[in-house]
XYZ file of C-alpha atoms in Angstrom:
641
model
C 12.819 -29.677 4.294
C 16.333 -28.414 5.478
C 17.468 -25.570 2.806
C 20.081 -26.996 -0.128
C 24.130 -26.150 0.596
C 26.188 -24.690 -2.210
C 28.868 -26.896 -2.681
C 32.024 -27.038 -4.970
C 34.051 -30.407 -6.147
C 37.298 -31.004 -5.236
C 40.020 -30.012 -7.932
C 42.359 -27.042 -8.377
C 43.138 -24.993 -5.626
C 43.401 -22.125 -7.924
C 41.065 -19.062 -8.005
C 38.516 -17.540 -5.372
C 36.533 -19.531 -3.015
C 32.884 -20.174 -3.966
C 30.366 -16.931 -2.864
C 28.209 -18.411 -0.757
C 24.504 -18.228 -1.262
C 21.822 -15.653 0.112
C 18.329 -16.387 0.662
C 15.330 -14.835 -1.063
C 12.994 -12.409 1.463
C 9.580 -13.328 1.676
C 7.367 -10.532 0.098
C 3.931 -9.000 0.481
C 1.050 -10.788 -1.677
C 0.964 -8.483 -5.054
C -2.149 -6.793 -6.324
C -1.538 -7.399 -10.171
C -4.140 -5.468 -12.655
C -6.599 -7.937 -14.826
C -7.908 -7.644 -17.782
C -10.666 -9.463 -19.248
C -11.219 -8.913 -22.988
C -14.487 -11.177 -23.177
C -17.764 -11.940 -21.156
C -17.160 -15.434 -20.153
C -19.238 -17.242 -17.704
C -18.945 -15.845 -13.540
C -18.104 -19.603 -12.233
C -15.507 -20.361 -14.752
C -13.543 -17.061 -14.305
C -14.157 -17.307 -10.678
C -11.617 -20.419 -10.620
C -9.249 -19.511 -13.005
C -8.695 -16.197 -11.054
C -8.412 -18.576 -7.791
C -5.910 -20.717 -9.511
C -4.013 -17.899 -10.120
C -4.406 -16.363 -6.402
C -1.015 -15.427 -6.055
C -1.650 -14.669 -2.370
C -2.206 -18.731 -2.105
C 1.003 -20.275 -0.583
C 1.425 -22.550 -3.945
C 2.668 -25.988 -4.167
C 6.475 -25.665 -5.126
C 8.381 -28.237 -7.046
C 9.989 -31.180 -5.017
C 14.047 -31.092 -5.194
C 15.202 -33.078 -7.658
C 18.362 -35.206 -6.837
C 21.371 -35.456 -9.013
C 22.333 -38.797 -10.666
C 25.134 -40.135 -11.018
C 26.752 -39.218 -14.658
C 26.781 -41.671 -17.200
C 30.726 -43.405 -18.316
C 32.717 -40.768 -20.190
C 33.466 -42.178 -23.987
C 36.041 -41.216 -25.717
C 35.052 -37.873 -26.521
C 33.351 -36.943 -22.961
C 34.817 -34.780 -20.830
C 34.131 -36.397 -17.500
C 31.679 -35.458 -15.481
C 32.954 -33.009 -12.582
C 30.486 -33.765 -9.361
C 30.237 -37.137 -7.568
C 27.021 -38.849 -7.156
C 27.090 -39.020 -3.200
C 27.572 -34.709 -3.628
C 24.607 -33.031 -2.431
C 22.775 -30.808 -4.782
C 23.629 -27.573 -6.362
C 21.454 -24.725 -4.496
C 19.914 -21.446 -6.538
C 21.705 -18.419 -5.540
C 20.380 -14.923 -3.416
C 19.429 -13.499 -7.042
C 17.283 -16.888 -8.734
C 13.955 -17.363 -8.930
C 12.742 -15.809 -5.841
C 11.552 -19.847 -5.018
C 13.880 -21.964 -3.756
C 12.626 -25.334 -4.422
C 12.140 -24.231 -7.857
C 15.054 -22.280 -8.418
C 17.618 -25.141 -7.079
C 15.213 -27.886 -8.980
C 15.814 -25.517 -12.687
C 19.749 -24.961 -11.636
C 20.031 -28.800 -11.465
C 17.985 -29.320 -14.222
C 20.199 -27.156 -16.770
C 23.679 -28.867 -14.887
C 22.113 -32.241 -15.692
C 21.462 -31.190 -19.020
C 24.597 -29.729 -19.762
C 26.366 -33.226 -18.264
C 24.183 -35.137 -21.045
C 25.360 -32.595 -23.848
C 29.114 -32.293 -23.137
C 30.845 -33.370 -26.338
C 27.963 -34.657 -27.967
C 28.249 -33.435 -31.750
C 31.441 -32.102 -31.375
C 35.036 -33.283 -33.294
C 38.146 -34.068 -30.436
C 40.922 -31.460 -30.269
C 44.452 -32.285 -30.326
C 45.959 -29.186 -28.469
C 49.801 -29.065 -27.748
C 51.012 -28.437 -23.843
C 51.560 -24.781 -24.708
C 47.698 -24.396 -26.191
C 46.417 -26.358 -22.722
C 48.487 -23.682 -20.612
C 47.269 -20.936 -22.218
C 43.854 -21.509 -22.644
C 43.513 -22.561 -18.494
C 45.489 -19.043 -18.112
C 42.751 -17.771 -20.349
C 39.887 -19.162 -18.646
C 40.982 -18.354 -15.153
C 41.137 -14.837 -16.281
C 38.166 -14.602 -17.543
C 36.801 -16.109 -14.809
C 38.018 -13.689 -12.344
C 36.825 -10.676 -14.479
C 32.987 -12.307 -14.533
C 32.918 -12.509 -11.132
C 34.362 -8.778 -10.088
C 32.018 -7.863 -12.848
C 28.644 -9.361 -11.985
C 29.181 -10.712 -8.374
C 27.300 -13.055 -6.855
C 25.153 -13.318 -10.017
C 28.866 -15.685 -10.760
C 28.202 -19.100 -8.608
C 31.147 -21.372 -9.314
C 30.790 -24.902 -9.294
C 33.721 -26.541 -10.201
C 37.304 -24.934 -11.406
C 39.276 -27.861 -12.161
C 41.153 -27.571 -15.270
C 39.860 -28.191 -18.351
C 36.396 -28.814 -16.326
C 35.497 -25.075 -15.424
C 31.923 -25.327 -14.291
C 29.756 -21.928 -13.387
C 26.685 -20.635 -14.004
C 25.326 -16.865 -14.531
C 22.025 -15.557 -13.121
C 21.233 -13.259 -16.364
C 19.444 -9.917 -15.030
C 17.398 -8.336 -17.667
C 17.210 -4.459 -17.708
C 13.541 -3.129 -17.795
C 14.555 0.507 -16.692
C 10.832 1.659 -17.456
C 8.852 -1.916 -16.319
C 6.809 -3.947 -19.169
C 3.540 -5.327 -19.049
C 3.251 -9.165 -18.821
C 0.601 -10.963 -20.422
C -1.115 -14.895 -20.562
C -3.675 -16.106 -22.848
C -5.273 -18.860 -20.737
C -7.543 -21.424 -21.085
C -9.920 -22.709 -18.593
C -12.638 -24.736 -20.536
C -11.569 -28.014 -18.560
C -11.160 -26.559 -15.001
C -7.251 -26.235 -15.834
C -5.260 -23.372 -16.700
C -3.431 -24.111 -19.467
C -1.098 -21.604 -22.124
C -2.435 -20.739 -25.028
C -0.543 -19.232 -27.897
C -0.674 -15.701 -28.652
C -2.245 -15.576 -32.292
C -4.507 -18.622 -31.591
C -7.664 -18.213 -33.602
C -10.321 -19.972 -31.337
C -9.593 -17.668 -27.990
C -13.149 -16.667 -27.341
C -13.258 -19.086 -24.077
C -9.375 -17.893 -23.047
C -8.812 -15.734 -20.357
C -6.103 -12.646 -20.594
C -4.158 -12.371 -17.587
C -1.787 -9.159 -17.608
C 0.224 -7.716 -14.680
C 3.237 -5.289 -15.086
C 6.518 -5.604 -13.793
C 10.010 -3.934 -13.578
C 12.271 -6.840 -12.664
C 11.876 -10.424 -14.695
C 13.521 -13.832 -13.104
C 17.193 -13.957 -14.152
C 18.145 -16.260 -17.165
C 20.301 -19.385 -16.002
C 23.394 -19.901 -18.056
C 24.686 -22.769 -17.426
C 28.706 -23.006 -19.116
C 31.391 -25.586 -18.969
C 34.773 -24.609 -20.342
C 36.389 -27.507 -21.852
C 40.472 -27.408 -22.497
C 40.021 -26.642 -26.323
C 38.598 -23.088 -25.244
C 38.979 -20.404 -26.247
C 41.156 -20.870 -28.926
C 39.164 -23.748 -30.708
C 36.014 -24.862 -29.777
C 32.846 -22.903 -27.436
C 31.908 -23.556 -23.886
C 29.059 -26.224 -23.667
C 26.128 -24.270 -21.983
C 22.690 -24.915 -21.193
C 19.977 -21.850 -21.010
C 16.864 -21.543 -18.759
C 14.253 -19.537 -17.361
C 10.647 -19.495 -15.940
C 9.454 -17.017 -18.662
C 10.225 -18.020 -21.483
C 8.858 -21.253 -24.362
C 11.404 -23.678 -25.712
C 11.175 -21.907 -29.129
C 12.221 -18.861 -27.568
C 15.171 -20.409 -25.792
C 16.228 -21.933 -28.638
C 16.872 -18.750 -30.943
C 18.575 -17.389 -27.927
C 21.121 -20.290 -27.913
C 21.087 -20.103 -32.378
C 21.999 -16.069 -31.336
C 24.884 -17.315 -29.118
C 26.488 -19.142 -31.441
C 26.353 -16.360 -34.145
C 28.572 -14.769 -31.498
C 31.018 -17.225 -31.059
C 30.984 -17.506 -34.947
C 31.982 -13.627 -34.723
C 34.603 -14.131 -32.526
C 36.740 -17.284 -33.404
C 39.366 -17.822 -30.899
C 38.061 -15.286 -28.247
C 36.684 -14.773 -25.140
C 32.636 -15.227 -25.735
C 30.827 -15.278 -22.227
C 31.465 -12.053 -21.299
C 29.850 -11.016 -24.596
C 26.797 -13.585 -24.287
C 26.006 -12.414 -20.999
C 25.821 -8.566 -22.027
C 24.015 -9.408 -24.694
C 21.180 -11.521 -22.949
C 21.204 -8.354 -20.812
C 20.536 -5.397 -22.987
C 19.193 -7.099 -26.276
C 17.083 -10.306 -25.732
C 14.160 -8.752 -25.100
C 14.273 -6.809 -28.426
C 15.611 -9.576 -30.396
C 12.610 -12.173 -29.055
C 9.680 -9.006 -29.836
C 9.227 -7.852 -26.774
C 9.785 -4.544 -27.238
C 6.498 -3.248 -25.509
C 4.949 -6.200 -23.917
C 6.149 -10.028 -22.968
C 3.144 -12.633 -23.543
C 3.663 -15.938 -21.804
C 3.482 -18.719 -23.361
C 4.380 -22.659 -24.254
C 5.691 -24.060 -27.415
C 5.267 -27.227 -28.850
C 8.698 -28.093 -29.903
C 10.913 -30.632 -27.888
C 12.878 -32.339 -30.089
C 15.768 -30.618 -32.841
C 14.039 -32.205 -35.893
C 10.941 -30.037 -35.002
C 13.057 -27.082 -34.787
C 13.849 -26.930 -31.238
C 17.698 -27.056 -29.608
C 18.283 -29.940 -26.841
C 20.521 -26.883 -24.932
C 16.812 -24.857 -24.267
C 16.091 -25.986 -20.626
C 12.416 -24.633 -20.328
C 10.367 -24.382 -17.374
C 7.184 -27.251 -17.757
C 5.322 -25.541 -14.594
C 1.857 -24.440 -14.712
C 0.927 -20.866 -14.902
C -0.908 -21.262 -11.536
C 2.829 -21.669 -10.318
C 4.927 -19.354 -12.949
C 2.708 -16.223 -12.189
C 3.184 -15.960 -9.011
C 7.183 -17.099 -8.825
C 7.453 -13.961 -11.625
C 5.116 -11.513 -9.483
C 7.027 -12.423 -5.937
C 10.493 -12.253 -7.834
C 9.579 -8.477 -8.681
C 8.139 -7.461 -5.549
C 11.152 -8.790 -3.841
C 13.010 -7.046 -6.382
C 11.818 -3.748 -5.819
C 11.433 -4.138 -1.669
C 15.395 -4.463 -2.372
C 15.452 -1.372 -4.173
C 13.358 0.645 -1.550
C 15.027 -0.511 1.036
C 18.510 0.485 -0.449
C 17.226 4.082 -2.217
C 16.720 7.326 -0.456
C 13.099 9.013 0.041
C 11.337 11.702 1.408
C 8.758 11.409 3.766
C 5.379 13.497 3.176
C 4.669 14.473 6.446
C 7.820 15.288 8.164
C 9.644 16.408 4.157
C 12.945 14.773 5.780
C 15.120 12.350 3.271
C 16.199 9.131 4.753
C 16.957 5.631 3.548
C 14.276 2.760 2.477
C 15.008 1.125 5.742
C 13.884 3.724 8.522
C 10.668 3.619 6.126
C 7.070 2.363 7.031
C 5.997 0.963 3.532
C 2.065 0.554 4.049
C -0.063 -1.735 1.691
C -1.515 0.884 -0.157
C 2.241 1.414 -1.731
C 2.430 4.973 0.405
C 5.317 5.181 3.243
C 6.098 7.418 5.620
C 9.350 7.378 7.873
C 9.166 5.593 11.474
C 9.205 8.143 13.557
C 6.143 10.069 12.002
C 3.975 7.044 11.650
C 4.412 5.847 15.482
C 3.724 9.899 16.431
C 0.303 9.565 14.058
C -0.604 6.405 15.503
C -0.081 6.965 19.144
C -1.857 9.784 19.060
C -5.092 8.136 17.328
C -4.752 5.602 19.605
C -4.595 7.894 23.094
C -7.251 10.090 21.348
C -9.702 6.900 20.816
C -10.223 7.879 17.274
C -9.278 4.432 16.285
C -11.744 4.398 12.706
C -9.780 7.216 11.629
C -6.257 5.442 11.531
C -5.981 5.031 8.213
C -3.145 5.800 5.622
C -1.989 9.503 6.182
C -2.223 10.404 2.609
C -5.484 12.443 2.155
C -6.742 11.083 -0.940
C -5.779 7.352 0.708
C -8.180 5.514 2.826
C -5.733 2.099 3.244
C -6.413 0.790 6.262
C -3.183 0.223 8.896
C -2.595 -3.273 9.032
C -2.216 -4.761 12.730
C 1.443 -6.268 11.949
C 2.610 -2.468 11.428
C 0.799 -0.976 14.101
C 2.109 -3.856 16.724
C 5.634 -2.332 15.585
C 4.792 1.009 16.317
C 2.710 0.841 19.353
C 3.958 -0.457 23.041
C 2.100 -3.707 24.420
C 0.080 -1.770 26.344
C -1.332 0.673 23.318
C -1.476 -1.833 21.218
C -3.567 -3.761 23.604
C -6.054 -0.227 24.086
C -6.414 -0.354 20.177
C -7.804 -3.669 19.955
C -10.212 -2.879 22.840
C -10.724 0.606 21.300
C -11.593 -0.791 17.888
C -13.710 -4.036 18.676
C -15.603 -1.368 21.047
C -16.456 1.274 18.081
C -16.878 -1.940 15.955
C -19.860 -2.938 18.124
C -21.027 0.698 18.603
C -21.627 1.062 14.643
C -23.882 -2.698 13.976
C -27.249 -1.339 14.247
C -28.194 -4.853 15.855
C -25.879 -5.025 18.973
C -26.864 -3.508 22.260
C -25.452 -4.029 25.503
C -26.798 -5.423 28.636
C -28.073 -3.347 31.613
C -26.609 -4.833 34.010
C -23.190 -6.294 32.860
C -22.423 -4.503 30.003
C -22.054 -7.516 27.971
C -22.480 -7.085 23.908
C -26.091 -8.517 23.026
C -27.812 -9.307 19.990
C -31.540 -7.221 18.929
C -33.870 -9.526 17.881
C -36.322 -8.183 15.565
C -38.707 -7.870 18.459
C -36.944 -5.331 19.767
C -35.543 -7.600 22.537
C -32.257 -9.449 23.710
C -30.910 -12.071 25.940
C -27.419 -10.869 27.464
C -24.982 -14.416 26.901
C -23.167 -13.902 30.259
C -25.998 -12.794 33.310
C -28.836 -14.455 30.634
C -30.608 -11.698 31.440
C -33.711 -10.815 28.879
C -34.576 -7.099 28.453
C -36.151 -4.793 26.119
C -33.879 -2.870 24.003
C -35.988 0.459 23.781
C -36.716 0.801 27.676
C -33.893 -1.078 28.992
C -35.966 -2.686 31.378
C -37.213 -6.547 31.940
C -38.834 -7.827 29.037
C -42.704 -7.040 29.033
C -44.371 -9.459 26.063
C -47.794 -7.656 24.793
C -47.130 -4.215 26.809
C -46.225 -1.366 25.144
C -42.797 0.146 25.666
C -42.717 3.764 27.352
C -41.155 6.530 25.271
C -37.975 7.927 26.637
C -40.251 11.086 27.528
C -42.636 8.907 29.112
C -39.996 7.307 31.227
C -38.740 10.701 32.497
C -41.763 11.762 33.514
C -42.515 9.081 35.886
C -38.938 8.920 37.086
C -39.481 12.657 37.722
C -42.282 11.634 40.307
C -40.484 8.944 42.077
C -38.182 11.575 42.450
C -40.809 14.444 43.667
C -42.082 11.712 46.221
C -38.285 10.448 47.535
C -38.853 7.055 45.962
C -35.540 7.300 43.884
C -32.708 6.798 45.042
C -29.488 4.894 44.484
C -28.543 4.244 40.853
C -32.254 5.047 39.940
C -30.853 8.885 39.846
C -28.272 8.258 37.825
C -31.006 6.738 35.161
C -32.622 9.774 35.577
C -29.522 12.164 35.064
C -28.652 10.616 32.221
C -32.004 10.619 30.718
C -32.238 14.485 31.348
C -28.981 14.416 29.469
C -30.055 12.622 26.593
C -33.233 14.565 26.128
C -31.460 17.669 26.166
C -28.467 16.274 23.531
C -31.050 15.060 21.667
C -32.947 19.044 21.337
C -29.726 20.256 19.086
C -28.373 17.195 17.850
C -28.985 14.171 14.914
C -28.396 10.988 15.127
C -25.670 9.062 12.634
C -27.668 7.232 10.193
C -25.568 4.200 10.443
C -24.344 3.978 14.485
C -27.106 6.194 16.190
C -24.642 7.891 17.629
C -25.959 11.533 18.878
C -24.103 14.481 17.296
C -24.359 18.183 17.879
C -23.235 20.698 15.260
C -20.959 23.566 16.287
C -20.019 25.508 13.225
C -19.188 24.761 9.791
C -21.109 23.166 6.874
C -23.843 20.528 7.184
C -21.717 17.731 5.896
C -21.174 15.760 8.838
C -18.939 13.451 9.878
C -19.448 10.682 12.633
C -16.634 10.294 15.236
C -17.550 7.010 16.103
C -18.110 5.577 12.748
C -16.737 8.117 10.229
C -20.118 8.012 8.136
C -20.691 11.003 6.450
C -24.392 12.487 6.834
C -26.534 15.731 5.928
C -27.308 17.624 9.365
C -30.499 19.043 7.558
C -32.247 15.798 6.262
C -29.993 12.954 8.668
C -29.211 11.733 5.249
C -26.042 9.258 4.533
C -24.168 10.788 2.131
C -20.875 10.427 0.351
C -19.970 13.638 -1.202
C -21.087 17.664 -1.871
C -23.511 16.557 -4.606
C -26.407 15.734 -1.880
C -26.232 19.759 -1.636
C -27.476 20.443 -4.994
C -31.050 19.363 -3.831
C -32.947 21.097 -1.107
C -30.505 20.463 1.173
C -27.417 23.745 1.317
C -24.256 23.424 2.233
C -24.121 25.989 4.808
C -26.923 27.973 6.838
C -27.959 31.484 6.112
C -26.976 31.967 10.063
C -23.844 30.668 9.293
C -23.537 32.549 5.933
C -24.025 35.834 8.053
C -21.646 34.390 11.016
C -18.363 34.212 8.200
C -19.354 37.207 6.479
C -19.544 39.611 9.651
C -15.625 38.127 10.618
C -14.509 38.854 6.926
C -16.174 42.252 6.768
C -15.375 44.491 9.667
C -17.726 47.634 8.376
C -20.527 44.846 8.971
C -19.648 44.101 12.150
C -19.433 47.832 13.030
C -22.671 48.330 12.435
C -24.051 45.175 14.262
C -21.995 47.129 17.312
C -23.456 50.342 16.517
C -27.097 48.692 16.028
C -26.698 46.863 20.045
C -25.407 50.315 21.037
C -28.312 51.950 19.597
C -30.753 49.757 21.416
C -29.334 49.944 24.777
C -28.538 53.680 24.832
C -31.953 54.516 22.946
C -33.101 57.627 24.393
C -31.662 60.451 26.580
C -28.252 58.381 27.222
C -27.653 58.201 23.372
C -26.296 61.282 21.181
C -27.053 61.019 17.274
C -24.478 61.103 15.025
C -24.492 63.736 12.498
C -24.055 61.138 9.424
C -25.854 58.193 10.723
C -28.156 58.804 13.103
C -26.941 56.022 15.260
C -27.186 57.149 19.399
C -23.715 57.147 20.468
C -23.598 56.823 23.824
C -21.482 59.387 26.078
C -18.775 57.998 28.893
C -18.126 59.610 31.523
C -18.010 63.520 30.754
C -15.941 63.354 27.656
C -17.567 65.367 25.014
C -15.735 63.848 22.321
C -17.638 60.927 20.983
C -17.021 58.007 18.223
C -19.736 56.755 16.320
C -18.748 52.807 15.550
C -21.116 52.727 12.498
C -19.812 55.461 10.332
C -16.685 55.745 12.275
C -16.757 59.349 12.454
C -15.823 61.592 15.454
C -17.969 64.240 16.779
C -18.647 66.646 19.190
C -21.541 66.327 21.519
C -22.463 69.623 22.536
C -22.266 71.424 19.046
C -22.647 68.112 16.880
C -19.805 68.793 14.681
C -18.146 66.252 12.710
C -14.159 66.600 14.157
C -10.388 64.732 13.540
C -9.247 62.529 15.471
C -6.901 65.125 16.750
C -8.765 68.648 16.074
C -8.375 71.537 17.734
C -12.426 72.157 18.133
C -11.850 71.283 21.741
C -9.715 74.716 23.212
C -10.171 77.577 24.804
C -12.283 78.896 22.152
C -14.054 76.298 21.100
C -16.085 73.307 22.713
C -15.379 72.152 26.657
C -14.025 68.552 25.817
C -15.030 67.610 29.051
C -18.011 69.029 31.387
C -19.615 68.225 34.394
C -21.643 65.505 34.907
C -25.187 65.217 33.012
């Protein structure tokens, strides 16, 4: 369906030209929180939770199609818009649905149409009064629309016939919760009202926002305004019950009661801003809900235009409408990124689903080099305490065709690598399946081999051992009978055995891993499974380590302390010295005892134990700079021993 065209009638040259339109951005499906205050039954709350799936591309509402107004009488103003006109289209800050938001605009000018000077006595005004009250309007007018903008769409400014309507942005500077008592008892969702007594089969569905759909005010100045009569209007919104509408149109004519004479929608429009929410109760929370009222002898007032669409539908529109909301926001604010600490605007921002972001240029450095590493499992969100995955739409951004194309072959490869059940054929290389006979049929040479041995499937033998197989290979070998690629079977069997000596296996991709240093939590490059070096045990945290299990080795244990305490690693020095230079080539030291061994003919030795200096023909303890070596003292240096 081609998008709707803002239009205005013909009339009055006077004024600004109509602000044309904008056009809502798609947002990301939200991730509202749930609540469920009862234990209903699994299979009923499983499809009321899908009917509310706001992810689900829902059903919007067809456009509805303007008729043709009905004959003015005698106390009609006539109605401003041809029937052959196309329809009125929502503006860049409605509903955040555009079938919707056009249908509700067209709804409330319809309904407007129908009310104009229903109820209401004829003014005789003078030519003066008519001149001054289109001055009047036409300023007022102009100061809405420097005022609130585009919020201001104009649809017709023909005297005496001023048509425009207001998108009404509430302010929730600190966000509210939203809330919907539900019923599902039928297989429908249905409202509920807030206090109902029977509610033990209802569902509570709360989700917070900071931005709520705008409230449509719909206004048409007739001549007799402002000096004697009100502008019709029309109010409406996806939020809000007809009873609720209707006090808000009672609280707008308390205003105009206040100000006889005066300019009022300047004064409606603030206060619909800053004190609706407070005036209707919802002061810490907004429950959803619809009333039963739709006629004015029950109470209710025929200018209340509410929304009749299901929740499965009004969710959603409300939850989109305040992601797009805040994208805006984002996009237009200034942030700082984590890893780089530089301040720059929403838009050279990488906003990841987990809600973290990081700027452009540091998120195509991190990925490229996960990507050229082949550490593909462990591209996740760069926040530490995030594991959010990277989705592909992002990463095609970042990456070049060609990386982008290495990541998808990197990560279906470690994919395969970490199912316990996939092996790969011999002699292609193709991905195969294990049966639970230990064998597998290769889908592209259909070649059937055992999965232990590698070799052509042998029903009722037994399968050699890796050792086994070595040995015998070792013989061919002895004998010349191996040649060819039958080496490189045996190379890399050597290799394996000898991996296999200092290394475990990862419990979940059997990949072979050697420990270097550190603690015995492990973690598997392959897979990213954490695992106990001591017991091979998957783990998930330190608290596998208050068992048998420690966290590091005693050898390690010694390893950090002899780097952190240097008079410990003097004497492990002092102890190798002692060993090699045990006997005549060593000279005890007069404090410890350690041999100190003599270089060259230097008499003046250095014990690295004790760190004393001494003399090695009187074994005196000396400075560093003494004067026991001199003419009448010690020779510091002597001829050869």
């Amino acid at each position: 369906m081609p998008p709707r065209k803002s239009w205005k009638p013909k009339g009055s040259s006077r004024g600004p030209a109509q602000r044309p339109h904008g056009k809502s951005a798609a947002a990301p499906d939200p991730n509202p929180a749930h609540e469920y205050p009862y234990d209903a039954s699994a299979a009923a709350a499983s499809e009321a939770l899908e009917r509310l799936d706001v992810s689900a591309a829902a059903e919007e509402d067809p456009p509805v199609e303007t008729p043709p107004p009905p004959p003015p009488t005698q106390h009609e103003v006539p109605a401003p818009a041809p029937p052959s006109q196309p329809p009125v289209e929502a503006s860049s800050c409605g509903s955040g649905s555009a079938a919707a938001g056009g249908g509700r605009e067209e709804g409330a000018l319809r309904r407007l149409r129908e009310l104009v000077g229903i109820g209401r006595e004829e003014v005789e005004l003078t030519e003066e009064e008519v001149r001054t009250n289109d001055q009047r309007q036409e300023d007022e007018i102009c100061a809405l629309e420097a005022i609130f903008g585009d919020t201001v769409v104009m649809l017709n400014r023909k005297q005496g016939q001023r048509t425009f309507q207001v998108h009404v942005h509430i302010e929730i500077p600190d966000g509210t919760d939203v809330s919907a008592r539900l019923s599902f008892g039928a297989g429908t969702l249905n409202y509920k009202g807030a206090h109902d007594e029977d509610a033990s089969d209802d569902l509570v569905y709360k989700f917070r926002v900071e931005h709520l759909p705008p409230i449509l005010l719909t206004c048409l100045l007739p001549s007799s305004y402002p000096s004697n009569q009100p502008p019709f209007f029309t109010i409406s919104t996806e939020w809000l019950d007809k009873v609720m509408l209707s006090s808000l149109c009672h609280m707008l004519d308390m205003i105009w009661e206040e100000q006889l004479g005066m300019e009022v929608v300047y004064q409606w429009v603030q206060w619909l801003q800053s004190s609706s929410l407070s005036y209707l109760g919802f002061d810490n929370e907004i429950v959803l809900s619809k009333g039963d009222l739709t006629c004015v002898e029950d109470g209710g007032d025929n200018r209340a235009c509410p929304d009749d669409a299901p929740p499965d539908l009004t969710i959603p529109r409300i939850i989109r409408y305040n992601d797009d909301k805040r994208h805006e926001a984002f996009l237009h604010g200034i942030h700082d990124c984590m890893i780089c600490f530089s301040e720059l605007p929403g838009v050279d921002f990488i906003n990841l689903p987990c809600h973290h972001f990081f700027c452009q240029k540091c998120m195509q450095t991190y990925c490229k080099m996960h990507v050229k590493e082949g550490t593909v499992v462990k591209l996740l969100c760069p926040d530490t305490k995030c594991e959010g995955v990277v989705p592909p739409n992002i990463l095609k951004r970042l990456l070049g065709e060609d990386e982008f194309e290495r990541w998808e072959g990197l990560l279906l490869q470690r994919t395969l690598d970490a199912m316990a059940d996939v092996v790969y054929c011999p002699r292609c290389q193709t991905a195969c399946l294990e049966d639970a006979g230990d064998e597998a049929v290769c889908s592209s040479c259909l070649f059937s081999f055992c999965t232990l041995c590698r070799e052509r499937r042998h029903v009722g033998v037994e399968c050699l051992s890796p050792e086994e197989k070595l040995i015998i290979l070792e013989r061919r070998q002895k004998s010349g009978q191996v040649k060819g690629d039958i080496q490189k079977v045996v190379d890399e069997v050597r290799s394996i055995k000898e991996i296999l000596k200092d290394a475990k296996q990862c419990p979940r991709c059997k990949m072979a891993i050697s420990k270097i240093e550190g603690c015995n939590k492990m973690t598997c490059w392959n897979c990213g499974r954490f695992f106990c070096y001591q017991c091979n045990a998957a783990i998930s945290g330190y608290d596998h380590f208050k068992g048998d299990c420690v966290v590091f080795d005693q050898e390690e244990i010694d390893r950090w302390e002899m780097q952190m305490n240097q008079r410990q690693q003097r004497q492990v020095v002092a102890q190798a010295q002692a060993e090699i230079f045990e006997g005549e080539y060593g000279y005890p030291c007069p404090t410890c005892r350690n041999p100190i061994p003599k270089i060259g003919n230097n008499n003046h030795l250095y014990c690295w134990a004790c760190q004393r200096h001494f003399c090695a023909l009187c074994r005196k303890v000396v400075l560093k700079t003494s004067q026991h070596f001199g003419p009448r003292g010690c020779k510091q240096h002597t001829a050869d021993d």
